[in-house]
PDB file of C-alpha atoms in Angstrom:
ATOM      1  CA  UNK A 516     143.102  61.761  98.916  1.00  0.00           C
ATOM      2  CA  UNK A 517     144.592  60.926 102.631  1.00  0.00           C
ATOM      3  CA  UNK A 518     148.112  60.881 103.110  1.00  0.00           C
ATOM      4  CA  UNK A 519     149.332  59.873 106.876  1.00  0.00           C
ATOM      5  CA  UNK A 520     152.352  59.373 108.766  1.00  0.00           C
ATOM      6  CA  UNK A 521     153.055  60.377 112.661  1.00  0.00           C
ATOM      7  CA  UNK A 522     151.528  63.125 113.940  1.00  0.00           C
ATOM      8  CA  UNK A 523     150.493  64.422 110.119  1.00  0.00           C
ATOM      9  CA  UNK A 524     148.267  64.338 107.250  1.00  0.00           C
ATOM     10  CA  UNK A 525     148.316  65.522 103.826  1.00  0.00           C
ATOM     11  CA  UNK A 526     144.463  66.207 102.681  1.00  0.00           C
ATOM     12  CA  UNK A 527     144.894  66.805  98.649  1.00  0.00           C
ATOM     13  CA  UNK A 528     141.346  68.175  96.690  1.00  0.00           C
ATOM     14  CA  UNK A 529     140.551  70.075  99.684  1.00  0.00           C
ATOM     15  CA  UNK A 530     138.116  73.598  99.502  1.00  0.00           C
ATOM     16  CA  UNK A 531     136.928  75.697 101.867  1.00  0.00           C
ATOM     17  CA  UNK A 532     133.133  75.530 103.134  1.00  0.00           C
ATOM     18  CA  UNK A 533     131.838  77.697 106.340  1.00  0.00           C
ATOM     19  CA  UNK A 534     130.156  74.543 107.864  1.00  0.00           C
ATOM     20  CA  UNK A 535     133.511  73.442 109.233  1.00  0.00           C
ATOM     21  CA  UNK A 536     136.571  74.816 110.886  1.00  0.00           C
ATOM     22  CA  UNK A 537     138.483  76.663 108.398  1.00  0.00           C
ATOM     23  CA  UNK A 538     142.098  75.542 107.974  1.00  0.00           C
ATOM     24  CA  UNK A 539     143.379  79.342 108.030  1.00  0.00           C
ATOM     25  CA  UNK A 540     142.992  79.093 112.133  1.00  0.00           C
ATOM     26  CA  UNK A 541     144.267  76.021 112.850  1.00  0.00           C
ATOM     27  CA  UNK A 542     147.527  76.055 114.053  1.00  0.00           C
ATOM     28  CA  UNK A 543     149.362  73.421 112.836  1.00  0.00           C
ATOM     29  CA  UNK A 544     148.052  73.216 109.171  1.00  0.00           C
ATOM     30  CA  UNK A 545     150.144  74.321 106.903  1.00  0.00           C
ATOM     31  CA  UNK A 546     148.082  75.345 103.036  1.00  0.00           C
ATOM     32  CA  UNK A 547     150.104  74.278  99.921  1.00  0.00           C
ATOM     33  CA  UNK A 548     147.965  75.037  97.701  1.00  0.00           C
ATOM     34  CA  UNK A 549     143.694  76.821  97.723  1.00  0.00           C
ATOM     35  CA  UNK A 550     141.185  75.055  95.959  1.00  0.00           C
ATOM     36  CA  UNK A 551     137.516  76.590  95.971  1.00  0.00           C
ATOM     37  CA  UNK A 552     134.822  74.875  94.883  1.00  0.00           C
ATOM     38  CA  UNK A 553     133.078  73.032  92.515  1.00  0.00           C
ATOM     39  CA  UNK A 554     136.356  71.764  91.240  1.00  0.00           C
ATOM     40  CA  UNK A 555     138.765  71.491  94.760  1.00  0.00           C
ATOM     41  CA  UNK A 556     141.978  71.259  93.821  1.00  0.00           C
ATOM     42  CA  UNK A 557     143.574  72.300  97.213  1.00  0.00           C
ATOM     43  CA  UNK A 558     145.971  71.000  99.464  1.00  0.00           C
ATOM     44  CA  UNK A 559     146.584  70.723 103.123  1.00  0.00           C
ATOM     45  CA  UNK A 560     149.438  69.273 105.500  1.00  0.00           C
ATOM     46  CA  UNK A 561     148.612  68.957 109.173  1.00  0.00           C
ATOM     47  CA  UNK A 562     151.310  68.108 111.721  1.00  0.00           C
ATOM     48  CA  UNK A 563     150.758  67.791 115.363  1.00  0.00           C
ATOM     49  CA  UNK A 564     152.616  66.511 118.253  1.00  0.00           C
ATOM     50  CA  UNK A 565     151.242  62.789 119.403  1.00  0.00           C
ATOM     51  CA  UNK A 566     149.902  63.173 122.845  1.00  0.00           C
ATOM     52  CA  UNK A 567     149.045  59.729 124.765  1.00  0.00           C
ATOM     53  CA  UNK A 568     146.343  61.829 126.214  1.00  0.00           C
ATOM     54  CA  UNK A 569     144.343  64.546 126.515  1.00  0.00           C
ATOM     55  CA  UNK A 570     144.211  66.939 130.253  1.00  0.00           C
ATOM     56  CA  UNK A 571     141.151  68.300 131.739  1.00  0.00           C
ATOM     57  CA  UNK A 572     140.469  71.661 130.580  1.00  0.00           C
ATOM     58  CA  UNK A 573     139.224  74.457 133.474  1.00  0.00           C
ATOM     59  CA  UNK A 574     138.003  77.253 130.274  1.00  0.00           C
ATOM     60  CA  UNK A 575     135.891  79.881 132.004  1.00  0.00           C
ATOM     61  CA  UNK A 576     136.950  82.873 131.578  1.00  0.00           C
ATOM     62  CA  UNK A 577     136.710  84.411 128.120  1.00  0.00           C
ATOM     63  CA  UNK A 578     138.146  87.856 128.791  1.00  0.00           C
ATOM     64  CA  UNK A 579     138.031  90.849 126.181  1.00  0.00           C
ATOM     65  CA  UNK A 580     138.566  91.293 122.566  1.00  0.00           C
ATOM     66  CA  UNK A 581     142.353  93.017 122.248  1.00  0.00           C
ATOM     67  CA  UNK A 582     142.869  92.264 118.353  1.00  0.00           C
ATOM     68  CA  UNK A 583     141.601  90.622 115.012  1.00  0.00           C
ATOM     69  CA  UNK A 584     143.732  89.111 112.204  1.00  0.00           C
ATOM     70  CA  UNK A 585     142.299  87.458 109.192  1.00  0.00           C
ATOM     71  CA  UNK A 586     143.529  86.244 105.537  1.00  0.00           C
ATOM     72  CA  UNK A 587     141.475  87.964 102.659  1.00  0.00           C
ATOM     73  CA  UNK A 588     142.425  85.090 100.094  1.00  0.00           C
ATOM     74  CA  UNK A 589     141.751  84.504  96.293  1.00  0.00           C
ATOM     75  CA  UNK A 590     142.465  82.040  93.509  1.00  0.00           C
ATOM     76  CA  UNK A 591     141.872  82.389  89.818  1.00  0.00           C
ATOM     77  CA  UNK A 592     140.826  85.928  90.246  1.00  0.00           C
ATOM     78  CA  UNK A 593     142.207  89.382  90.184  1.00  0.00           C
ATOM     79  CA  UNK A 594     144.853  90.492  92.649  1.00  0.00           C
ATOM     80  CA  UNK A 595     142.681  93.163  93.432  1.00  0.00           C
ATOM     81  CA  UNK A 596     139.843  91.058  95.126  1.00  0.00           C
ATOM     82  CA  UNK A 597     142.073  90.671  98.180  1.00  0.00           C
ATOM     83  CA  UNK A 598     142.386  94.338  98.753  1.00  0.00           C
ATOM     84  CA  UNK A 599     138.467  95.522  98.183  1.00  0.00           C
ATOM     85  CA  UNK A 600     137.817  92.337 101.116  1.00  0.00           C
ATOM     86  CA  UNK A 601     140.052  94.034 103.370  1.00  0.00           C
ATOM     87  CA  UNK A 602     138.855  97.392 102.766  1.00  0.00           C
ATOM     88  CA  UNK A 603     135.504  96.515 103.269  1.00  0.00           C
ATOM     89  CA  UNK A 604     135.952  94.992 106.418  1.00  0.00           C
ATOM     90  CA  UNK A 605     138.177  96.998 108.269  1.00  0.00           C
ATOM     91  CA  UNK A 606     135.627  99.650 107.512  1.00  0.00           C
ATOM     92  CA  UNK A 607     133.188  97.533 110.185  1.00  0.00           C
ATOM     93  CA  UNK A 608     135.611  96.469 112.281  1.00  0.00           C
ATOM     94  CA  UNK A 609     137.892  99.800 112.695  1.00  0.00           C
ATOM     95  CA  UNK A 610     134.643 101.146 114.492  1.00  0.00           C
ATOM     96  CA  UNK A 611     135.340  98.980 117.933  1.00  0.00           C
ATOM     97  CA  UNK A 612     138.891  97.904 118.042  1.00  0.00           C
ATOM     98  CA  UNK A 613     142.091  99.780 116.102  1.00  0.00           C
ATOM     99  CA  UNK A 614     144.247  96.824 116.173  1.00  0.00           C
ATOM    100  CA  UNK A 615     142.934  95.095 112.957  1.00  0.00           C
ATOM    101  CA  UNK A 616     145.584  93.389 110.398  1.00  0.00           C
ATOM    102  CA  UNK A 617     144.143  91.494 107.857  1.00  0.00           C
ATOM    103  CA  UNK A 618     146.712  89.889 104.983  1.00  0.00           C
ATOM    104  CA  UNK A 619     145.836  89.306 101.748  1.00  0.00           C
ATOM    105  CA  UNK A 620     146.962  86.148  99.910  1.00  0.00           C
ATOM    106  CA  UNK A 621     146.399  85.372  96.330  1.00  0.00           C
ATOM    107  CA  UNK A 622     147.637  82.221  94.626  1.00  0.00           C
ATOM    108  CA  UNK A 623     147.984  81.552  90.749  1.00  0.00           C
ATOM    109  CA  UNK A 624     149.489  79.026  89.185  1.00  0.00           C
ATOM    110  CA  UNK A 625     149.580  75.410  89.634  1.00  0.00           C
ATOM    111  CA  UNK A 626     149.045  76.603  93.990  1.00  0.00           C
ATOM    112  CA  UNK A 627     145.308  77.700  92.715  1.00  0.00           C
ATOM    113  CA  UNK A 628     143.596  75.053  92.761  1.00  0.00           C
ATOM    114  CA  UNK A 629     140.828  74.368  89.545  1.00  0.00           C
ATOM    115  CA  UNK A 630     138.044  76.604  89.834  1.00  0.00           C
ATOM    116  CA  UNK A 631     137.981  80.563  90.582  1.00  0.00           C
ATOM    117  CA  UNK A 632     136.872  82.192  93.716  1.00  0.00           C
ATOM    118  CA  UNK A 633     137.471  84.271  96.662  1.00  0.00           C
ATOM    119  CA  UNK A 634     137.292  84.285 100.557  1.00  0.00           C
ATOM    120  CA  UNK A 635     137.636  85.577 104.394  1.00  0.00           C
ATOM    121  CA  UNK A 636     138.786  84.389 107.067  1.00  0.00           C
ATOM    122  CA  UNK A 637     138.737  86.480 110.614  1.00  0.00           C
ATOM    123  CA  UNK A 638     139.762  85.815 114.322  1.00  0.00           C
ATOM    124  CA  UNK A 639     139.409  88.097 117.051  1.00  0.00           C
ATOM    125  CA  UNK A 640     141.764  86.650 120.138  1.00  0.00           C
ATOM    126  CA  UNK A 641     140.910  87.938 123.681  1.00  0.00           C
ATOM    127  CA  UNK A 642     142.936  89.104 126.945  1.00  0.00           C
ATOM    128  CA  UNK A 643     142.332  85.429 128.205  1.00  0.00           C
ATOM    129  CA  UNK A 644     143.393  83.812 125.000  1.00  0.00           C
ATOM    130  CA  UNK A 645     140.568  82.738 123.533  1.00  0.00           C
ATOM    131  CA  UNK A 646     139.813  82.907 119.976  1.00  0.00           C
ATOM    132  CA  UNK A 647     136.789  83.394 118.474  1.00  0.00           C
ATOM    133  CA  UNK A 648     136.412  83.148 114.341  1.00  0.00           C
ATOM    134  CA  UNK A 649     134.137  83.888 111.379  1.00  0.00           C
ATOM    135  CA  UNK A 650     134.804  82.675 107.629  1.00  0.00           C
ATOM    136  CA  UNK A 651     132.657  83.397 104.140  1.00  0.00           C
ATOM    137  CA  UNK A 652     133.317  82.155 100.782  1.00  0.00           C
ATOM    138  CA  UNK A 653     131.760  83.309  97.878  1.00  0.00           C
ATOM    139  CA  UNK A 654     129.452  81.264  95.696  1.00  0.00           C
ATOM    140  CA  UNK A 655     130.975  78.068  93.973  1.00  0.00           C
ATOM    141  CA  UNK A 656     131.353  79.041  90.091  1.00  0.00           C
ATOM    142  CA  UNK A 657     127.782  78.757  88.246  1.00  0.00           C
ATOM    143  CA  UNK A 658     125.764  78.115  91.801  1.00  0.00           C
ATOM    144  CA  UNK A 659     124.006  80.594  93.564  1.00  0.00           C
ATOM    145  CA  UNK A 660     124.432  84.784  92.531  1.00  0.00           C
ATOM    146  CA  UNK A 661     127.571  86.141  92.034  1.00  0.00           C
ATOM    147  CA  UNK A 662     129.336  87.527  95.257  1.00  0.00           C
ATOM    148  CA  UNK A 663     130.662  91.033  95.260  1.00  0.00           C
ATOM    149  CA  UNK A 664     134.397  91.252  97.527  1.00  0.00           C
ATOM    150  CA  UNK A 665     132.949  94.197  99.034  1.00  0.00           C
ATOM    151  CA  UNK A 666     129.470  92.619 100.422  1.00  0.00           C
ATOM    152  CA  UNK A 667     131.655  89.610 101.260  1.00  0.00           C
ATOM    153  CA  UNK A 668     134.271  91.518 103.541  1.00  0.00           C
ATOM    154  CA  UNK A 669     131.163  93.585 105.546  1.00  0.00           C
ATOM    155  CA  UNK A 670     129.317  90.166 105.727  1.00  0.00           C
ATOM    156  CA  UNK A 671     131.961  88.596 107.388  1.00  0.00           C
ATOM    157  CA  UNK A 672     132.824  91.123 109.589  1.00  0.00           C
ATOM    158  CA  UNK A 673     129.032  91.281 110.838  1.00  0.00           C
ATOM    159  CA  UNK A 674     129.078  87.111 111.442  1.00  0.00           C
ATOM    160  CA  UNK A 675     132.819  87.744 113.633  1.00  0.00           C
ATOM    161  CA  UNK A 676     130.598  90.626 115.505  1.00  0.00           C
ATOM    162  CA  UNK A 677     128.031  88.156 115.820  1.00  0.00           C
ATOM    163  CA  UNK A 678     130.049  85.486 117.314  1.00  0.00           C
ATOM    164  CA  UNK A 679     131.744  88.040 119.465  1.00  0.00           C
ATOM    165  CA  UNK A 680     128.177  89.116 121.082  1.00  0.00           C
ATOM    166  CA  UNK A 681     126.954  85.485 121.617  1.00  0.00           C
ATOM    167  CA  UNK A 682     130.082  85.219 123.780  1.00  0.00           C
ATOM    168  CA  UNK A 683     131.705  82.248 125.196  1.00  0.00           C
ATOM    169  CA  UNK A 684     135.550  80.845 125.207  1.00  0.00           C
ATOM    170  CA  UNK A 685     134.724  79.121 121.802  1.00  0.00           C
ATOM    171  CA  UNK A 686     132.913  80.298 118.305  1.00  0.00           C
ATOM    172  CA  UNK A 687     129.696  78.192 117.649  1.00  0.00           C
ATOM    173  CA  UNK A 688     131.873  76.637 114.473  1.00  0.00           C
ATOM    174  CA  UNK A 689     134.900  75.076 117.176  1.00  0.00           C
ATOM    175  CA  UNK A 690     131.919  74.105 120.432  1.00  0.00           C
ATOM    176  CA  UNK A 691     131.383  70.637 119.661  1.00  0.00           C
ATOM    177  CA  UNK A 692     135.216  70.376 118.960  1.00  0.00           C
ATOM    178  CA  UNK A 693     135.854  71.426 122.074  1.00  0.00           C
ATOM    179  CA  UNK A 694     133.392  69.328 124.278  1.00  0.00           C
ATOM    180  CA  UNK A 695     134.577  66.609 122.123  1.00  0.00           C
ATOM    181  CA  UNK A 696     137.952  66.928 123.277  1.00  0.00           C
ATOM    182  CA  UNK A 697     136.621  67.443 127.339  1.00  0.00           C
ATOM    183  CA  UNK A 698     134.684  63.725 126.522  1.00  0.00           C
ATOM    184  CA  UNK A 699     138.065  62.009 125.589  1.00  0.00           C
ATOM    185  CA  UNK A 700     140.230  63.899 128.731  1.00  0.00           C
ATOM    186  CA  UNK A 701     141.219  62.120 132.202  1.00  0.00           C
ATOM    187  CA  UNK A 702     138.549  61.157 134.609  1.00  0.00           C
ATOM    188  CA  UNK A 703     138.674  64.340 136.220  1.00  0.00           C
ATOM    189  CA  UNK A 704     135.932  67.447 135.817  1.00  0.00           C
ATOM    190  CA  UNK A 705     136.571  69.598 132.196  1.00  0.00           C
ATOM    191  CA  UNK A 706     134.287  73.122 132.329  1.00  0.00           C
ATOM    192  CA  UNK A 707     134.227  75.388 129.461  1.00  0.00           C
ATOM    193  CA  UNK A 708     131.649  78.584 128.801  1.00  0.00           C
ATOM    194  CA  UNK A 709     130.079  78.431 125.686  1.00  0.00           C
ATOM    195  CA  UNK A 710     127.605  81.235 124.554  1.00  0.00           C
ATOM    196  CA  UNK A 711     124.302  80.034 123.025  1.00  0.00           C
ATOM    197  CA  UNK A 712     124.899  76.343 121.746  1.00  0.00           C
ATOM    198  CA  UNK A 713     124.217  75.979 117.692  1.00  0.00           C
ATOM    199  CA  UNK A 714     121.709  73.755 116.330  1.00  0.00           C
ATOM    200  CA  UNK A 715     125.058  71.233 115.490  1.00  0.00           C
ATOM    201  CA  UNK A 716     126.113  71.298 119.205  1.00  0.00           C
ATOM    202  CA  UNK A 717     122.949  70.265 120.289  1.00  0.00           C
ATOM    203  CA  UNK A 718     122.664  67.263 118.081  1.00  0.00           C
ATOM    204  CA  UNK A 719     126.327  66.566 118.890  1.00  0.00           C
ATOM    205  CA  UNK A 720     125.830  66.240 122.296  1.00  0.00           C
ATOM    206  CA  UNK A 721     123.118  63.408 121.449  1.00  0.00           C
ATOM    207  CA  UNK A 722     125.944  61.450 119.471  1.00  0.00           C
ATOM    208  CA  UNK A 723     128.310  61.965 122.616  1.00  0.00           C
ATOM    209  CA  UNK A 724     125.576  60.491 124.625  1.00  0.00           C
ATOM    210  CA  UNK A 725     125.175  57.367 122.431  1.00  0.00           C
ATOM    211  CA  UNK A 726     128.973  56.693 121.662  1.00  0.00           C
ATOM    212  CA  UNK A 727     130.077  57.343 125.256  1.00  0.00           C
ATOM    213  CA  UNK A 728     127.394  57.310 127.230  1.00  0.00           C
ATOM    214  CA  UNK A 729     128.274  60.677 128.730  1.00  0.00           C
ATOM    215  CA  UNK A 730     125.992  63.908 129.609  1.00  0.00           C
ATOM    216  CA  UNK A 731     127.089  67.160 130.441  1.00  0.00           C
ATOM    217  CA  UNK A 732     126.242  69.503 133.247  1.00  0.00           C
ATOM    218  CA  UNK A 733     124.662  72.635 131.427  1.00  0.00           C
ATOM    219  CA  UNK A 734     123.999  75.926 133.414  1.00  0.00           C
ATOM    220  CA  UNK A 735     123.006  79.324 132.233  1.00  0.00           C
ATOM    221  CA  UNK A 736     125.550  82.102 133.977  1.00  0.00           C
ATOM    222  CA  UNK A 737     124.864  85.586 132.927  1.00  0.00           C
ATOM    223  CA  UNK A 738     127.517  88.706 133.416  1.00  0.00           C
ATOM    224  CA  UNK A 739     125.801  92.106 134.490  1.00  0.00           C
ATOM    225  CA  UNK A 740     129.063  93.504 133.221  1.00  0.00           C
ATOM    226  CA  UNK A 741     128.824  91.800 129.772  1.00  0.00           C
ATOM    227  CA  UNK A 742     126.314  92.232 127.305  1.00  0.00           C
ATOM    228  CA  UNK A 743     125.802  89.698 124.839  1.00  0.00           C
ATOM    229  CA  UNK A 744     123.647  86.760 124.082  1.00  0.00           C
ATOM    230  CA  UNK A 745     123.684  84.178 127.096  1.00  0.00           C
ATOM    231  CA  UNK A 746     126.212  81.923 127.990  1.00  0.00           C
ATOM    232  CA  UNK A 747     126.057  78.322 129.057  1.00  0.00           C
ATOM    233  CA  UNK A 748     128.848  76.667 131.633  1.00  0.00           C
ATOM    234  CA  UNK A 749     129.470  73.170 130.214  1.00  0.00           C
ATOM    235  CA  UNK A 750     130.378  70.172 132.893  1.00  0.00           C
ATOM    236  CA  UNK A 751     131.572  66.782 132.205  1.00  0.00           C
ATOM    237  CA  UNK A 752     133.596  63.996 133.615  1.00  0.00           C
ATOM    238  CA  UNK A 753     136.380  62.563 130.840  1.00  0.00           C
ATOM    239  CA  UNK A 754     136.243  58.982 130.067  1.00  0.00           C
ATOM    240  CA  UNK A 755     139.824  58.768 130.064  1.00  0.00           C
ATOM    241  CA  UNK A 756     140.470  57.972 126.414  1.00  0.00           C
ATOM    242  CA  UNK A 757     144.245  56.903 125.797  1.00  0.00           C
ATOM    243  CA  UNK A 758     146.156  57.104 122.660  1.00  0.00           C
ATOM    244  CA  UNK A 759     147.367  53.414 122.190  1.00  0.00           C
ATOM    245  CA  UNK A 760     149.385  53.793 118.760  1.00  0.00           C
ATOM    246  CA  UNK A 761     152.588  52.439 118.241  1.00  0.00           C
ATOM    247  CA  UNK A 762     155.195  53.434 115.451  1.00  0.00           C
ATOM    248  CA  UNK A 763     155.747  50.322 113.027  1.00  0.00           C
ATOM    249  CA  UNK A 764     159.467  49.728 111.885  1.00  0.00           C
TER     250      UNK A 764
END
């Protein structure tokens, strides 16, 4: 179900899947109550500010990894599944940066959604303020093996490592957000550095093409004092979308 008003949205029968941004780093969601899958059973309100437009972005310099949070969260299941994710994890990520703080958050009740399950949810922010994120779920109820919290926490730690070597001011999960959002700006030039694009990007940037009959400028920079996978310096000129809503009284 889709609930709007001005600047929000209320998304009911909502679940987590790691194909899409995870609502536990977007700012302005706010989680009422976790559903996992098969069954859903989750709820999400978004609020934003209405903007008439959207400014060239100049996002080049990704800086260095200062800190990680993430949410080690659980519905339907023990307590205690929370605290063996978090465990688990920080015993990868303790190894290359101190300042780790991931919270726990389990929901029972009528907030847990319909079917059982368990998940992780990590961002590592950088000295330039960029964030880069990670997120595993375990396996819907009766599909696939079952998931142990411990495998699931090292797992996920390993794909925010991962993410964190291929580099870039955005995760592969958020790129074709972001160029999506540099194809709507002002007529003026948008840059951004993006590590290795993802097989989604790539066919993203075809569907730019034939909706706004836009290409980007790609070049390959490489940093001698960076190692990682190689990056990829994005260029476009905005069309100059404009936000023509009205409020209806």
């Amino acid at each position: 179900m889709l609930e709007t008003r001005s600047g929000a949205v209320q998304l009911t029968h909502s679940a987590p899947v790691t194909v899409s941004p995870s609502t536990c780093i977007v700012s302005y969601s706010q989680i009422i109550r976790r559903g996992m899958l098969p069954g859903g059973g989750g709820e999400v309100f978004f609020s934003c500010p209405v903007s008439k437009g959207l400014k060239p972005i100049q996002f080049t310099d990704p800086g260095k990894i200062k800190r990680i949070r993430g949410v080690a969260y659980s519905v339907r299941v023990s307590p205690q599944i929370g605290n063996r994710i978090t465990d688990s994890a920080r015993s990868i990520l303790n190894k290359f940066l101190p300042d780790v703080y991931i919270y726990t958050d389990h929901m029972k009740g009528v907030s847990s959604g319909k079917s059982p399950g368990f998940g992780l949810s990590l961002v590592a922010e950088t000295t330039a303020g960029c964030f880069l994120s990670a997120e595993l779920v375990s396996n819907p109820q009766g599909k696939g093996p079952a998931v142990l919290p411990e495998n699931l926490g090292r797992d996920c730690a390993k794909l925010l490592l991962e993410e964190i070597y291929r580099g870039g001011c955005v995760d592969s999960l958020n790129q074709s957000l972001a160029l999506l959002c540099m194809t709507l700006g002002q007529q003026d030039v948008s840059k951004v550095l993006l590590g290795p694009l993802s097989p989604y990007t790539i066919e993203f940037l075809r569907h730019l093409r034939s909706f706004f009959q836009i290409m980007f400028k790609m070049e390959t920079r490489s940093f001698d004092e960076q190692k990682g996978g190689e990056k990829v310096l994005m260029t476009c000129v905005g069309v100059g979308f404009s936000n023509l809503s009205k409020t209806v009284k």
